[in-house]
Short mmCIF file of C-alpha atoms in Angstrom, two decimals:
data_model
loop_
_atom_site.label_atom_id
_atom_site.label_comp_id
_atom_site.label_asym_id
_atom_site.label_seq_id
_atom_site.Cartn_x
_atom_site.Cartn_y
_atom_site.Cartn_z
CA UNK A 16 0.00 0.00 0.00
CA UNK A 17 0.99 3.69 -0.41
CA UNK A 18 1.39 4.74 3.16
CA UNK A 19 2.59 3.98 6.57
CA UNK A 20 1.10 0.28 6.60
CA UNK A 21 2.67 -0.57 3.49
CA UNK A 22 5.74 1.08 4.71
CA UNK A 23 5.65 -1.72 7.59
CA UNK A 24 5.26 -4.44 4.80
CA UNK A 25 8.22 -3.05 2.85
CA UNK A 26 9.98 -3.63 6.27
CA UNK A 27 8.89 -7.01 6.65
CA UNK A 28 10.21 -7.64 3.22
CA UNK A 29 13.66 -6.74 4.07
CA UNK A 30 13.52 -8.74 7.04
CA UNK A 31 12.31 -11.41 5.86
CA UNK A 32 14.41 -11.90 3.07
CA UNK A 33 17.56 -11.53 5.18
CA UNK A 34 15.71 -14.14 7.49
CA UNK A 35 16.21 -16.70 3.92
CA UNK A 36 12.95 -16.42 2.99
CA UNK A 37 12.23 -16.20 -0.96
CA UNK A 38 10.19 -12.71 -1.02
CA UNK A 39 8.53 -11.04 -3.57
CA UNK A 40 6.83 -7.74 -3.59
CA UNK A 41 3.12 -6.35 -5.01
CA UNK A 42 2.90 -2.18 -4.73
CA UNK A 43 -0.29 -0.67 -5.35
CA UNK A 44 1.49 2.07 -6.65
CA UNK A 45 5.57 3.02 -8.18
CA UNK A 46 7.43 3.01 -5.36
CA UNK A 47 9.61 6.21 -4.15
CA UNK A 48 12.93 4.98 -5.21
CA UNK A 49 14.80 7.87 -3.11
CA UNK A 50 13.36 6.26 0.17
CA UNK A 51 15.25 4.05 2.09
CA UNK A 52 13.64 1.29 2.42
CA UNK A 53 12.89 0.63 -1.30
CA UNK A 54 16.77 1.46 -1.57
CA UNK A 55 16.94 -1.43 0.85
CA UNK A 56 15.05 -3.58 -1.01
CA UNK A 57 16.53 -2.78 -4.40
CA UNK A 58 20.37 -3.36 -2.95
CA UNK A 59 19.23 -7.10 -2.06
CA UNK A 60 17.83 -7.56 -5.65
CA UNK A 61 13.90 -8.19 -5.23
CA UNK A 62 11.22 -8.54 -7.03
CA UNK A 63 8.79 -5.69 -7.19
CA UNK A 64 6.03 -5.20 -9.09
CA UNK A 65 2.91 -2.78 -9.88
CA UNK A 66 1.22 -4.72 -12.95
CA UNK A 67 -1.95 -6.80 -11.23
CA UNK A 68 -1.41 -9.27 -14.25
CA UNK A 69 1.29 -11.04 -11.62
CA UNK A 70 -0.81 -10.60 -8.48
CA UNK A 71 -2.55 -13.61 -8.98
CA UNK A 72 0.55 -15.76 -10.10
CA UNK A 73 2.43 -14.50 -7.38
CA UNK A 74 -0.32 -14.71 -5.07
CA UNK A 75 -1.00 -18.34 -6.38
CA UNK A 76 3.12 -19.29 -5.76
CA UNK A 77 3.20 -17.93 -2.62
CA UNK A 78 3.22 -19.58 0.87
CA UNK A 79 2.80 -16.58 2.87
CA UNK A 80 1.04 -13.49 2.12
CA UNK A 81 1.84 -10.49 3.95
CA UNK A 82 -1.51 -7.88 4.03
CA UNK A 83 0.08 -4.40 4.22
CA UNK A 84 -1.91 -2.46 1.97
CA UNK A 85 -4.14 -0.50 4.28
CA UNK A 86 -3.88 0.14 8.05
CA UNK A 87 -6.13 2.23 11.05
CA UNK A 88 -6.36 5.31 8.86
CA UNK A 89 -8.53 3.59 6.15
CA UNK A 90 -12.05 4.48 5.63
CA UNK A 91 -14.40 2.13 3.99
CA UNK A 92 -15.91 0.99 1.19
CA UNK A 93 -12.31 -0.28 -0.07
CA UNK A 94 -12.47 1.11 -4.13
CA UNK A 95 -13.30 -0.87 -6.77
CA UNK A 96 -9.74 -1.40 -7.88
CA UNK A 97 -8.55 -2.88 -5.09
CA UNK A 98 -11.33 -4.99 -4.27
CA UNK A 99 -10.20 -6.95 -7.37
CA UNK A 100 -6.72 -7.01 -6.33
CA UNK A 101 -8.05 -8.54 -2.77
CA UNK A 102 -10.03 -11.18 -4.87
CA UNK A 103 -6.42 -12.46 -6.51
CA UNK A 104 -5.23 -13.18 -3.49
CA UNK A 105 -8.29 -14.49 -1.49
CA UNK A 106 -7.66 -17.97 -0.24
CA UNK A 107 -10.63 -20.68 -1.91
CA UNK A 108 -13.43 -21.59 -0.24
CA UNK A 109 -12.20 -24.31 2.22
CA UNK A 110 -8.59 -23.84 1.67
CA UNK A 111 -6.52 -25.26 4.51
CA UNK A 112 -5.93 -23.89 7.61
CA UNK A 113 -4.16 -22.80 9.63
CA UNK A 114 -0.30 -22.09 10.16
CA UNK A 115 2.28 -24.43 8.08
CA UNK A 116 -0.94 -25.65 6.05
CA UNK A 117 -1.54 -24.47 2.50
CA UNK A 118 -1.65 -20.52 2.18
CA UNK A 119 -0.83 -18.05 5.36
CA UNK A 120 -2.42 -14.75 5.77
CA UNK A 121 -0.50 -12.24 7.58
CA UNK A 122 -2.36 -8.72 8.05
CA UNK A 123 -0.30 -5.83 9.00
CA UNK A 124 -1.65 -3.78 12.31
CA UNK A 125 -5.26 -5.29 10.51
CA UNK A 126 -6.92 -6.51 7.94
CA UNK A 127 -7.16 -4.30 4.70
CA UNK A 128 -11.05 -3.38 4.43
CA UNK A 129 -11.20 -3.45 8.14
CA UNK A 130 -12.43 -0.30 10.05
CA UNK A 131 -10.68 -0.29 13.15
CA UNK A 132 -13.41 1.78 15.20
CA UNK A 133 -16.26 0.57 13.94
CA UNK A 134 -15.47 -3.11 13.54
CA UNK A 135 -17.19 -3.05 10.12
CA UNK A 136 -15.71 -5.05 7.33
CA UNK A 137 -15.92 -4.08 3.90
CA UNK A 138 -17.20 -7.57 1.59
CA UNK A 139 -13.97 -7.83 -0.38
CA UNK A 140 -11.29 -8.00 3.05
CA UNK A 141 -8.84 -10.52 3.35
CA UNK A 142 -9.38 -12.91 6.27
CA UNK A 143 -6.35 -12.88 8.17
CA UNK A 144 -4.80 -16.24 10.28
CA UNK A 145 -2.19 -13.93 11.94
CA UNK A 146 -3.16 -10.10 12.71
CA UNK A 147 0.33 -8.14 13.99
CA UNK A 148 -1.35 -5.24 15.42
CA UNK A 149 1.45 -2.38 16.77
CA UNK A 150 1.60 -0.54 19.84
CA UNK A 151 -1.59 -1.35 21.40
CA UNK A 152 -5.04 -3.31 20.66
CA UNK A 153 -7.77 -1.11 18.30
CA UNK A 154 -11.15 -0.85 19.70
CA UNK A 155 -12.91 -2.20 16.14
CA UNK A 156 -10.54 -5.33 17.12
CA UNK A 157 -12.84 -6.11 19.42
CA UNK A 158 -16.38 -5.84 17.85
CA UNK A 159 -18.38 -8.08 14.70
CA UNK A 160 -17.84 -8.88 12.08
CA UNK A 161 -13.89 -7.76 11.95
CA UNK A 162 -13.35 -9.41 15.08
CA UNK A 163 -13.49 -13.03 13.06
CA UNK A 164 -10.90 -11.84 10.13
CA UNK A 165 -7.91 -11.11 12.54
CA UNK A 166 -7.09 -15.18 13.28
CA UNK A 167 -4.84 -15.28 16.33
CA UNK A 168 -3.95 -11.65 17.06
CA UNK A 169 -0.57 -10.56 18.38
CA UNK A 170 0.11 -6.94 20.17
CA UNK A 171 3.39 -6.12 19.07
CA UNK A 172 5.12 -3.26 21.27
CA UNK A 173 6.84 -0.67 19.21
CA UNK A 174 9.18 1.25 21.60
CA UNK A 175 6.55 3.57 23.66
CA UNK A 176 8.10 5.09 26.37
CA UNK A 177 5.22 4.23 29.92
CA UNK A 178 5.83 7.88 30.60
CA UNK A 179 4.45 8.87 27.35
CA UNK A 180 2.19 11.52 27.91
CA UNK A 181 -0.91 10.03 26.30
CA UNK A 182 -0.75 6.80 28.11
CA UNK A 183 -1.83 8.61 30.99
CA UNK A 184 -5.44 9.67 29.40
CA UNK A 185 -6.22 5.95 28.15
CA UNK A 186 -9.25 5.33 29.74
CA UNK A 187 -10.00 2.10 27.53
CA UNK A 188 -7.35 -0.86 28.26
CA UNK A 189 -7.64 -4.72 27.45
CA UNK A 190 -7.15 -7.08 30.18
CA UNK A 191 -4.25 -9.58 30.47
CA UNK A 192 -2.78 -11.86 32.47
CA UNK A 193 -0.59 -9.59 34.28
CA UNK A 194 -3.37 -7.62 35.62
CA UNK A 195 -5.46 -10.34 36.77
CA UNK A 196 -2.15 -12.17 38.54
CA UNK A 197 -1.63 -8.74 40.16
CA UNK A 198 -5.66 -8.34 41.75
CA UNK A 199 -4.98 -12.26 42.94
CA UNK A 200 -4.68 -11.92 47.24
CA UNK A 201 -1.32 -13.04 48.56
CA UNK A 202 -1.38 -16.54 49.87
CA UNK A 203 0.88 -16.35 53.04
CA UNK A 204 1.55 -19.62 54.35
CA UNK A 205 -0.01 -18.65 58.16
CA UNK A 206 -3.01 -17.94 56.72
CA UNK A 207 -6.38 -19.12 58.42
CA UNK A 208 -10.10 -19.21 56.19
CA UNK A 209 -10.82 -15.94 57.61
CA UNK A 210 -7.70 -14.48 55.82
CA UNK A 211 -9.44 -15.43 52.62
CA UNK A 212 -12.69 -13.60 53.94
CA UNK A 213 -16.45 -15.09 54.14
CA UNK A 214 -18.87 -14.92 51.20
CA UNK A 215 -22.43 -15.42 51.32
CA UNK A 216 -24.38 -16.05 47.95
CA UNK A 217 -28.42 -15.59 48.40
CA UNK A 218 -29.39 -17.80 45.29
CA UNK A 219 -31.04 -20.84 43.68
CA UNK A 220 -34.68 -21.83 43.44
CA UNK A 221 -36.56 -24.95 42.19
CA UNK A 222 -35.81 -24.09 38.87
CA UNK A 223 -32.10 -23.43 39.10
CA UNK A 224 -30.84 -25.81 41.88
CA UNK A 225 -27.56 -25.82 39.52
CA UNK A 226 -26.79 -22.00 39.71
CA UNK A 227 -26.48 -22.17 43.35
CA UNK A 228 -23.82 -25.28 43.30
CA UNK A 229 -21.96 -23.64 40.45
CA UNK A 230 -21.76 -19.68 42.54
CA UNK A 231 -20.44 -21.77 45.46
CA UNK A 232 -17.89 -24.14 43.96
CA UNK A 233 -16.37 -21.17 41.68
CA UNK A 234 -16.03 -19.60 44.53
CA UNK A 235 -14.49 -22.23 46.62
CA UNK A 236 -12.15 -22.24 43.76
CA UNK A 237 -10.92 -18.84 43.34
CA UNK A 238 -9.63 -19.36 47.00
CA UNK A 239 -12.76 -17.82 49.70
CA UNK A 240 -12.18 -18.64 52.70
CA UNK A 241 -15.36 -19.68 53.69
CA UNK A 242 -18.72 -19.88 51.65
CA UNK A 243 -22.42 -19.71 52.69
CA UNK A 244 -25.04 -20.37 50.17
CA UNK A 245 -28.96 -19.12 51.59
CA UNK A 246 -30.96 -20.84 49.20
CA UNK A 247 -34.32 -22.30 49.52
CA UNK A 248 -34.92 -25.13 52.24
CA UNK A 249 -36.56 -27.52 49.00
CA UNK A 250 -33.23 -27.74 47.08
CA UNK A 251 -31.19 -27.28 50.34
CA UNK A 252 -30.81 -31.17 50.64
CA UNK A 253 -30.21 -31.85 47.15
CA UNK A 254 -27.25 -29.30 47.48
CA UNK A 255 -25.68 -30.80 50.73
CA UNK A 256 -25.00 -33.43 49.78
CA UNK A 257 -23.13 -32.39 46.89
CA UNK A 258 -21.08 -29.39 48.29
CA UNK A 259 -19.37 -30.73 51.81
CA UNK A 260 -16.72 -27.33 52.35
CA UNK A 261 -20.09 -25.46 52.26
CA UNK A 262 -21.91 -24.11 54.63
CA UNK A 263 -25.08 -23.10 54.54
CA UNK A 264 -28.50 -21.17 55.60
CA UNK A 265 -31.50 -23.12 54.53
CA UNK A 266 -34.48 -20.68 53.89
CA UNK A 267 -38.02 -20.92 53.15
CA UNK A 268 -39.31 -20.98 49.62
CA UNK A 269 -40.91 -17.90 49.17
CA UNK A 270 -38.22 -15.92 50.92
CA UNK A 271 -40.05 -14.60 53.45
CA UNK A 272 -37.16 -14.03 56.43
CA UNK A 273 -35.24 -11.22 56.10
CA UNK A 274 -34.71 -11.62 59.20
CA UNK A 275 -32.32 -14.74 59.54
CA UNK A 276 -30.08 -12.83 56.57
CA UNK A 277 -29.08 -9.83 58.88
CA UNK A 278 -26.43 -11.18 61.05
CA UNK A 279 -24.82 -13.61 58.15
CA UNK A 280 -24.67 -10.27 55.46
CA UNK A 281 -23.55 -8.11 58.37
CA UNK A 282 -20.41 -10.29 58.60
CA UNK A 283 -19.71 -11.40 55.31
CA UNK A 284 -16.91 -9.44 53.54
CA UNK A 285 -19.05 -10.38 49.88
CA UNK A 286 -22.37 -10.79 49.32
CA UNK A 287 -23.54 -12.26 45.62
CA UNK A 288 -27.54 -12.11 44.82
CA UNK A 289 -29.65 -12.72 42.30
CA UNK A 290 -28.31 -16.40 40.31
CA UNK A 291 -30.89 -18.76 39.98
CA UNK A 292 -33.41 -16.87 42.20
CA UNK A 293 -36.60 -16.49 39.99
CA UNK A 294 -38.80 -13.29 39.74
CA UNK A 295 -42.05 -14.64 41.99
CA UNK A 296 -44.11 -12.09 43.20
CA UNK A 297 -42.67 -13.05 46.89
CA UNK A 298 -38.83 -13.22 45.87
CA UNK A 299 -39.60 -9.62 44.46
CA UNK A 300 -40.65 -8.56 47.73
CA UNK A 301 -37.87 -10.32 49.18
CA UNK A 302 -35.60 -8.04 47.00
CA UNK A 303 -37.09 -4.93 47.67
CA UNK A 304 -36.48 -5.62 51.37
CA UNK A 305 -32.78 -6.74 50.86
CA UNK A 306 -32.31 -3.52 49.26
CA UNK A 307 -34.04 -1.35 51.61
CA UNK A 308 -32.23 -3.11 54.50
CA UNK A 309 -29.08 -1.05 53.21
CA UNK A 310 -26.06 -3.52 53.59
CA UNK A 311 -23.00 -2.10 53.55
CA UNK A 312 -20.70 -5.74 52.38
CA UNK A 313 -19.24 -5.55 49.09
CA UNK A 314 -22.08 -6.57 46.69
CA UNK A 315 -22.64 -8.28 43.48
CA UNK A 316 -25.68 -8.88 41.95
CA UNK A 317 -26.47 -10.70 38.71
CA UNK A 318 -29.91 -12.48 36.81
CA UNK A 319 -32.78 -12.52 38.24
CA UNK A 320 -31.35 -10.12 41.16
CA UNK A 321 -30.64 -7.43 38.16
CA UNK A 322 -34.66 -7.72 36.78
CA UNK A 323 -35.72 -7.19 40.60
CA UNK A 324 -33.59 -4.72 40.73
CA UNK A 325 -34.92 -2.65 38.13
CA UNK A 326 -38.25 -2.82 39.65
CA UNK A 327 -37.22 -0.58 42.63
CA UNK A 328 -37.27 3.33 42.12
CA UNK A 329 -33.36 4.65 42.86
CA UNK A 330 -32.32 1.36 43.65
CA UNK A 331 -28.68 2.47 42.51
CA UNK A 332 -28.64 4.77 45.31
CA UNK A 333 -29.55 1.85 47.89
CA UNK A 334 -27.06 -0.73 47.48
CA UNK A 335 -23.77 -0.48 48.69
CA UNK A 336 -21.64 2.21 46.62
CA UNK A 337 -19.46 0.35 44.31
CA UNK A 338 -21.12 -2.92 43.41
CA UNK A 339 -20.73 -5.54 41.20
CA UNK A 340 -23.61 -5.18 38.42
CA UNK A 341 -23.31 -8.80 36.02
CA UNK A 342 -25.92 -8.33 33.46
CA UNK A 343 -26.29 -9.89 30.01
CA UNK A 344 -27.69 -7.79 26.83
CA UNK A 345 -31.14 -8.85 27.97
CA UNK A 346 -31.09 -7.74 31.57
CA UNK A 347 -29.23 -4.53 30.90
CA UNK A 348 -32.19 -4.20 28.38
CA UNK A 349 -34.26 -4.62 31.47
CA UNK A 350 -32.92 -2.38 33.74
CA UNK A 351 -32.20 0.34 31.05
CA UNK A 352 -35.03 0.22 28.83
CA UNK A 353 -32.94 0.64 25.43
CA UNK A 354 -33.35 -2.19 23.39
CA UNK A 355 -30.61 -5.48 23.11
CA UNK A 356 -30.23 -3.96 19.59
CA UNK A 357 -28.93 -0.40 20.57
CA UNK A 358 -26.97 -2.28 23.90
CA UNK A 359 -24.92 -4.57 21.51
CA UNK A 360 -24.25 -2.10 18.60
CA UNK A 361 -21.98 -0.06 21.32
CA UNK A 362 -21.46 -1.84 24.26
CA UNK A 363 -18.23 0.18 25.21
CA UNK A 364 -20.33 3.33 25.35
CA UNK A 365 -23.24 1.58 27.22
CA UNK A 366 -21.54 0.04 29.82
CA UNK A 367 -19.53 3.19 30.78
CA UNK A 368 -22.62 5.74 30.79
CA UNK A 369 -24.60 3.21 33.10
CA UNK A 370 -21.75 2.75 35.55
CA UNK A 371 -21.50 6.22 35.52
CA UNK A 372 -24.89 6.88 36.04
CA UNK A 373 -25.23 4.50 38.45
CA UNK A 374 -21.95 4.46 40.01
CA UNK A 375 -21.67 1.09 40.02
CA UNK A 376 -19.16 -1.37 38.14
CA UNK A 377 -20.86 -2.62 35.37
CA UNK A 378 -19.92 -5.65 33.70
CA UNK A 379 -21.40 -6.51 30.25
CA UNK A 380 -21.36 -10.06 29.32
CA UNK A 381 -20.78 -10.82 25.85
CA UNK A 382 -18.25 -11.60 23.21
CA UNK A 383 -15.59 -9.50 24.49
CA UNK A 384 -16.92 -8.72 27.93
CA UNK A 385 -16.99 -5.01 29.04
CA UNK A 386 -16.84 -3.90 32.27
CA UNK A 387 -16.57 -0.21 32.73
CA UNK A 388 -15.72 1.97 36.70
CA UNK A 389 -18.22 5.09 37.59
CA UNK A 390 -15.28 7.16 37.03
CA UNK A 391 -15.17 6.19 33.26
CA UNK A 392 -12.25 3.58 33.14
CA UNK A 393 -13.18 0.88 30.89
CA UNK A 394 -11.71 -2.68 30.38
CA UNK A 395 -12.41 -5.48 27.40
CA UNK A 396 -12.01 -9.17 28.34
CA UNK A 397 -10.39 -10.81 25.46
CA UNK A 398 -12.20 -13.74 24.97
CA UNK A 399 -14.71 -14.67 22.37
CA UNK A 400 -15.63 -18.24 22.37
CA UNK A 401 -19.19 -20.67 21.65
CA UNK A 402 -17.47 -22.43 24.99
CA UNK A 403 -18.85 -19.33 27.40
CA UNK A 404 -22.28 -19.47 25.65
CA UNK A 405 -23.93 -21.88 28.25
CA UNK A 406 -26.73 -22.07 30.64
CA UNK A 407 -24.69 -21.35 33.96
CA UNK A 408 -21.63 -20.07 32.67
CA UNK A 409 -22.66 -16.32 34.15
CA UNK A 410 -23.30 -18.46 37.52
CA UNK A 411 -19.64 -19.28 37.58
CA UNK A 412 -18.25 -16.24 36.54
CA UNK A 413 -20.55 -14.19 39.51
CA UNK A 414 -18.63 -17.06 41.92
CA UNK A 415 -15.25 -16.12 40.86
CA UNK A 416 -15.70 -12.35 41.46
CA UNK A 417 -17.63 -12.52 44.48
CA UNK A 418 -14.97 -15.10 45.89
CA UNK A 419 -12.42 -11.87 44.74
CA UNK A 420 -14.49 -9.69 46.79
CA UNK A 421 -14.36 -11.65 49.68
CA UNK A 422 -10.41 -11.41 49.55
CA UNK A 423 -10.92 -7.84 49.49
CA UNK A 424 -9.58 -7.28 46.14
CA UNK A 425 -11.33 -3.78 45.20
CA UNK A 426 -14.77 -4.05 43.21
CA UNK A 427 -13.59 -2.76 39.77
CA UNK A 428 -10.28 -5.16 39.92
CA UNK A 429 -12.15 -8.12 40.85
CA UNK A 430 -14.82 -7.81 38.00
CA UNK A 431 -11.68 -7.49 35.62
CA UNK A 432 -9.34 -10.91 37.19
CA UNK A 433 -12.60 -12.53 37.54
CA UNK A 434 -13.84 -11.70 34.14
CA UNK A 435 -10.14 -13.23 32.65
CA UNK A 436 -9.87 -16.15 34.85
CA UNK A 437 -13.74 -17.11 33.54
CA UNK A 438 -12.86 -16.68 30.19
CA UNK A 439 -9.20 -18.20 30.18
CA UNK A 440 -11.07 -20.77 32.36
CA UNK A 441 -13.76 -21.89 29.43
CA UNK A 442 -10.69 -21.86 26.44
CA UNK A 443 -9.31 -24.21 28.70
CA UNK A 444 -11.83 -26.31 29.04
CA UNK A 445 -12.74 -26.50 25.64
CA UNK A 446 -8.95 -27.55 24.76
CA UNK A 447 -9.44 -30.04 26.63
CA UNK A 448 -12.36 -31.59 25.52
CA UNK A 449 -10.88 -31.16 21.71
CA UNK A 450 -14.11 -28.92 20.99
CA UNK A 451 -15.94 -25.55 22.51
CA UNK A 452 -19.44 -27.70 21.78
CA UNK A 453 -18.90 -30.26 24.40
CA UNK A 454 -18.10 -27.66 27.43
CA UNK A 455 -20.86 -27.18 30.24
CA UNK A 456 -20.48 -24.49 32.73
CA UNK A 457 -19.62 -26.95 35.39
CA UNK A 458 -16.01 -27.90 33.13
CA UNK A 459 -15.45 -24.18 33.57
CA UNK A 460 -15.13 -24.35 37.34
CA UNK A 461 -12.84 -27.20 36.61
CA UNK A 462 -10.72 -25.05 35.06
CA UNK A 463 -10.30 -22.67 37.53
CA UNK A 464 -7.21 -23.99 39.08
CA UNK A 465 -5.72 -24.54 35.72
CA UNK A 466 -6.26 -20.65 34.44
CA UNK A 467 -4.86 -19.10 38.13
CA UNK A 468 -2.04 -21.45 37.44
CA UNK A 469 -1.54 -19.97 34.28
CA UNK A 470 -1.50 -16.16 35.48
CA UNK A 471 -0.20 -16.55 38.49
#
């Protein structure tokens, strides 16, 4: 290409070549032959070419095809010329994949035909199997349909200095490993369960005995000290004598005893409501109470607790500042009113005008989780994968933070380690199984261990 991105390929060329590879090279236009790195290219003798009448040969010969026509500054719709360049070097239908099989596609900081705020893809792009993006991750990275043309994506650093001035206004980061192994508690070895702090989830119902098991064993596993699961005195049994490191506060049904609550949430250093607890008439009651009882442990809530929630006027102002909000496109359609439509189609910007609104953390579950601080600093999870879309997966990943709380990790930290362990957590799992189709929340808390291993 004619600017900076095909600057980088010419670059790559050079290196690549000196690296004993056989390289040729495609311009889109005649080449300055006064700047240096085409007088690099030209002392090592290689091929370059602007006629399109060798594109396809070239493209056809080639093992390796190095996108680096068009970079962040690129507006679509691509024109009409190079859309037909694109299509001589578009891989067939079904071609092998991926690395060391059949043709490689290697895009340059991104695709070419990507828009890299928008995430929009223009029909004639290249799908990439390896996207070298410089510097830092693009926000249209992270959005549909360009996030499924980048293949595996690599960050590549390119010499920023951290005291460069701008780095201190980025208000939009993606999490990583590092910053989840730094929100993980110290484990010192004269520790006691109390050093790992007491969480109580008020969950479950007849109709979701499993979200309650899954909230507690996630949390067992991200290290709490001690968990308490109130859940309804029907499924209590059932859950018993499953969970034995559990303890627990039977309660009736309809969940009519505040009462019996108020000394447990009083000393609990977390409290998670809302998985599995169904919207009756007397659980919204229930809520309303909770609420109005004004606890001041760390809280998160998530489900059904979000759709109670949004049936109580200022309810943001009666929770304990801070909290953990969970909800997926449909409940923050329920406690916002704006349609899944207009929630998904700018989730960065919805997440971080609720949280602000409400000051709350709000994490938004989705391809590329969100979660966003009151004070506008925004995170993206990056993890897209069929293996989180299952019944119970949110039930682990409400477990994880609220066992994070309990540690006393702070609220916005927690929701961003929890949100990477959960999604690390369910790649794992699906490796192991040999397929994403196969994985049930359960595997994910399996996995736990594994993905703290990793980070840590």
């Amino acid at each position: 290409g004619p600017g900076n991105n095909g600057g980088d390929g010419l670059v790559a060329a050079r290196h690549l070549h000196d690296a004993g590879c056989r390289v040729k090279i495609f311009s889109l236009k005649v080449l300055d032959e006064s700047d240096s790195k085409v007088i690099a290219l030209c002392e090592r003798s290689l091929f370059i070419t602007q006629d399109e009448n060798d594109l396809e040969s070239l493209a056809r010969e080639s093992n390796v095809i190095v996108d680096a026509l068009f970079g962040t500054g690129m507006k679509l719709p691509l024109r009409e010329n190079v859309k037909k360049l694109l299509e001589h070097v578009k891989k067939p239908e079904g071609s092998p994949r991926p690395f060391g099989f059949g043709k490689m596609i290697v895009a340059v900081d991104c695709p070419s035909g990507m828009d890299c705020d928008s995430g929009e893809i223009d029909s004639a792009a290249l799908q990439a199997d390896l996207t070298v993006t410089f510097g830092a991750a693009k926000v249209g990275q992270f959005k549909f349909p360009a996030a499924n043309y980048l293949g595996e994506m690599i960050i590549a650093p390119i010499g920023w200095s951290d005291d460069l001035p701008t780095l201190k206004t980025i208000t939009l980061e993606l999490a990583d490993a590092e910053r989840a192994r730094k929100a993980l508690p110290a484990r010192p070895r004269d520790a006691h369960k109390y050093t790992f702090g007491k969480m109580l989830a008020i969950v479950g119902s007849k109709n979701y005995v499993g979200a309650a098991r899954l909230v507690g064993e996630a949390a067992n596993r991200i290290g709490a000290g001690l968990v308490t699961l109130a859940v309804p005195q029907s499924i209590y049994p059932i859950l018993a004598s499953q969970m034995i490191e559990t303890t627990w506060l039977p309660m009736p049904d309809d969940w009519n005893d505040l009462e019996s609550l108020r000394d447990v949430v009083a000393k609990s250093d977390s409290v998670i409501i809302g998985c599995g607890l169904g919207t009756a008439e007397t659980t919204k009651t229930f809520m309303r109470d909770f609420v109005g009882a004004k606890h001041a442990s760390p809280l998160l809530v998530d489900a059904d607790g979000l759709r109670l929630l949004a049936t109580i006027p200022d309810w943001h102002k009666k929770i304990p500042p801070m909290s953990v909000l969970t909800p997926h496109p449909g409940e923050m359609s329920a406690m916002t009113g704006l349609s899944t439509g207009e929630i998904k189609e700018d989730r960065v910007d919805i997440a971080r005008r609720f949280a602000k609104e409400w000051g709350h953390v709000v994490l938004l579950k989705g391809a590329f989780t969100v979660i966003a601080a009151p004070d506008g600093r925004t995170v993206i999870e990056p993890f897209a994968t069929a293996a989180l879309a299952k019944a119970g997966s949110g039930d682990v990943l409400s477990g994880i933070i609220g066992g994070l709380l309990a540690q006393k990790v702070e609220p916005f930290e927690a929701a961003i380690a929890g949100g990477f362990i959960h999604g690390r957590a369910a790649e794992i799992a699906a490796q192991k199984l040999g397929t994403s189709i196969s994985v049930v929340a359960s595997d994910m808390v399996g996995a736990i261990a594994k993905a703290i291993k990793e980070i840590s």
